[in-house]
PDB file of C-alpha atoms in Angstrom:
ATOM      1  CA  MET R   1     -16.107 -17.071  -9.711  1.00  0.00           C
ATOM      2  CA  ASP R   2     -17.408 -18.932  -6.682  1.00  0.00           C
ATOM      3  CA  ALA R   3     -14.016 -20.607  -6.257  1.00  0.00           C
ATOM      4  CA  VAL R   4     -12.215 -17.256  -6.475  1.00  0.00           C
ATOM      5  CA  GLU R   5     -14.635 -15.804  -3.958  1.00  0.00           C
ATOM      6  CA  HIS R   6     -13.697 -18.631  -1.618  1.00  0.00           C
ATOM      7  CA  GLY R   7      -9.958 -17.989  -1.919  1.00  0.00           C
ATOM      8  CA  ARG R   8      -8.824 -20.037  -4.925  1.00  0.00           C
ATOM      9  CA  SER R   9      -6.481 -18.546  -7.547  1.00  0.00           C
ATOM     10  CA  PHE R  10      -6.227 -19.475 -11.213  1.00  0.00           C
ATOM     11  CA  THR R  11      -3.646 -18.946 -13.940  1.00  0.00           C
ATOM     12  CA  VAL R  12      -5.070 -17.724 -17.246  1.00  0.00           C
ATOM     13  CA  THR R  13      -3.413 -19.156 -20.361  1.00  0.00           C
ATOM     14  CA  ARG R  14      -3.648 -18.681 -24.110  1.00  0.00           C
ATOM     15  CA  ASP R  15      -2.239 -21.399 -26.353  1.00  0.00           C
ATOM     16  CA  GLY R  16      -0.399 -22.838 -23.336  1.00  0.00           C
ATOM     17  CA  HIS R  17       1.280 -19.546 -22.385  1.00  0.00           C
ATOM     18  CA  ARG R  18       0.544 -17.863 -19.096  1.00  0.00           C
ATOM     19  CA  ILE R  19      -1.001 -14.439 -19.653  1.00  0.00           C
ATOM     20  CA  GLY R  20      -2.554 -13.576 -16.318  1.00  0.00           C
ATOM     21  CA  GLU R  21      -3.871 -14.589 -12.948  1.00  0.00           C
ATOM     22  CA  LEU R  22      -7.323 -14.555 -11.474  1.00  0.00           C
ATOM     23  CA  ILE R  23      -6.958 -14.010  -7.744  1.00  0.00           C
ATOM     24  CA  PRO R  24      -9.314 -13.081  -4.921  1.00  0.00           C
ATOM     25  CA  LEU R  25      -9.257  -9.491  -3.746  1.00  0.00           C
ATOM     26  CA  ARG R  26      -7.739  -8.936  -0.333  1.00  0.00           C
ATOM     27  CA  ARG R  27     -10.237  -8.007   2.267  1.00  0.00           C
ATOM     28  CA  LYS R  28      -9.418  -4.734   3.952  1.00  0.00           C
ATOM     29  CA  ARG R  29      -8.858  -4.963   7.658  1.00  0.00           C
ATOM     30  CA  ARG R  30     -10.550  -2.167   9.517  1.00  0.00           C
ATOM     31  CA  PHE R  31      -8.772  -2.723  12.816  1.00  0.00           C
ATOM     32  CA  VAL R  32      -5.162  -3.499  13.620  1.00  0.00           C
ATOM     33  CA  SER R  33      -4.534  -4.616  17.163  1.00  0.00           C
ATOM     34  CA  ARG R  34      -1.799  -3.025  19.238  1.00  0.00           C
ATOM     35  CA  ASP R  35       0.160  -6.298  19.195  1.00  0.00           C
ATOM     36  CA  ASP R  36      -0.088  -6.572  15.392  1.00  0.00           C
ATOM     37  CA  PHE R  37       1.015  -2.954  14.978  1.00  0.00           C
ATOM     38  CA  ALA R  38       3.988  -3.509  17.298  1.00  0.00           C
ATOM     39  CA  ALA R  39       4.986  -6.643  15.376  1.00  0.00           C
ATOM     40  CA  MET R  40       4.782  -4.831  12.012  1.00  0.00           C
ATOM     41  CA  SER R  41       6.746  -1.871  13.368  1.00  0.00           C
ATOM     42  CA  ARG R  42       9.696  -3.871  14.694  1.00  0.00           C
ATOM     43  CA  ASN R  43      11.441  -3.916  11.310  1.00  0.00           C
ATOM     44  CA  ALA R  44      10.651  -0.323  10.373  1.00  0.00           C
ATOM     45  CA  PRO R  45      13.696   1.863   9.749  1.00  0.00           C
ATOM     46  CA  ASP R  46      14.649   4.540  12.251  1.00  0.00           C
ATOM     47  CA  ILE R  47      13.659   8.061  11.275  1.00  0.00           C
ATOM     48  CA  ASP R  48      15.980  11.042  11.613  1.00  0.00           C
ATOM     49  CA  LEU R  49      13.431  13.597  12.822  1.00  0.00           C
ATOM     50  CA  ASP R  50      15.666  16.599  12.087  1.00  0.00           C
ATOM     51  CA  ALA R  51      16.205  15.477   8.479  1.00  0.00           C
ATOM     52  CA  PHE R  52      12.487  14.738   8.109  1.00  0.00           C
ATOM     53  CA  ARG R  53      11.555  18.215   9.326  1.00  0.00           C
ATOM     54  CA  ALA R  54      14.158  19.831   7.047  1.00  0.00           C
ATOM     55  CA  ASP R  55      12.673  17.952   4.074  1.00  0.00           C
ATOM     56  CA  GLN R  56       9.189  19.172   4.978  1.00  0.00           C
ATOM     57  CA  ASP R  57      10.366  22.760   5.345  1.00  0.00           C
ATOM     58  CA  ALA R  58      12.177  22.607   2.001  1.00  0.00           C
ATOM     59  CA  ALA R  59       9.084  21.245   0.261  1.00  0.00           C
ATOM     60  CA  ILE R  60       6.881  23.986   1.707  1.00  0.00           C
ATOM     61  CA  GLU R  61       9.328  26.724   0.716  1.00  0.00           C
ATOM     62  CA  THR R  62       9.407  25.554  -2.924  1.00  0.00           C
ATOM     63  CA  GLU R  63       5.623  25.389  -3.348  1.00  0.00           C
ATOM     64  CA  ALA R  64       4.021  28.277  -5.193  1.00  0.00           C
ATOM     65  CA  SER R  65       1.407  30.176  -3.232  1.00  0.00           C
ATOM     66  CA  SER R  66      -1.020  29.831  -6.139  1.00  0.00           C
ATOM     67  CA  PRO R  67      -1.161  27.157  -8.837  1.00  0.00           C
ATOM     68  CA  TYR R  68      -1.353  29.989 -11.392  1.00  0.00           C
ATOM     69  CA  ASP R  69       2.017  31.398 -10.288  1.00  0.00           C
ATOM     70  CA  ARG R  70       3.872  28.382 -11.689  1.00  0.00           C
TER      71      ARG R  70
END
């Protein structure tokens, strides 16, 4: 467990067959810098704002006003 805590990963086997992996949990980043955000956003697809709004409006119109009305 100490090795996993320090970043090492292990393959778990049974009778020579791989059955799983023991890997460290990713640490959550609390802050993303402006430069990192810009770099991650470069490959994001363009959004058609009119289509997005129409989808939202359609979803709202189909929702029941009360969960008991369904």
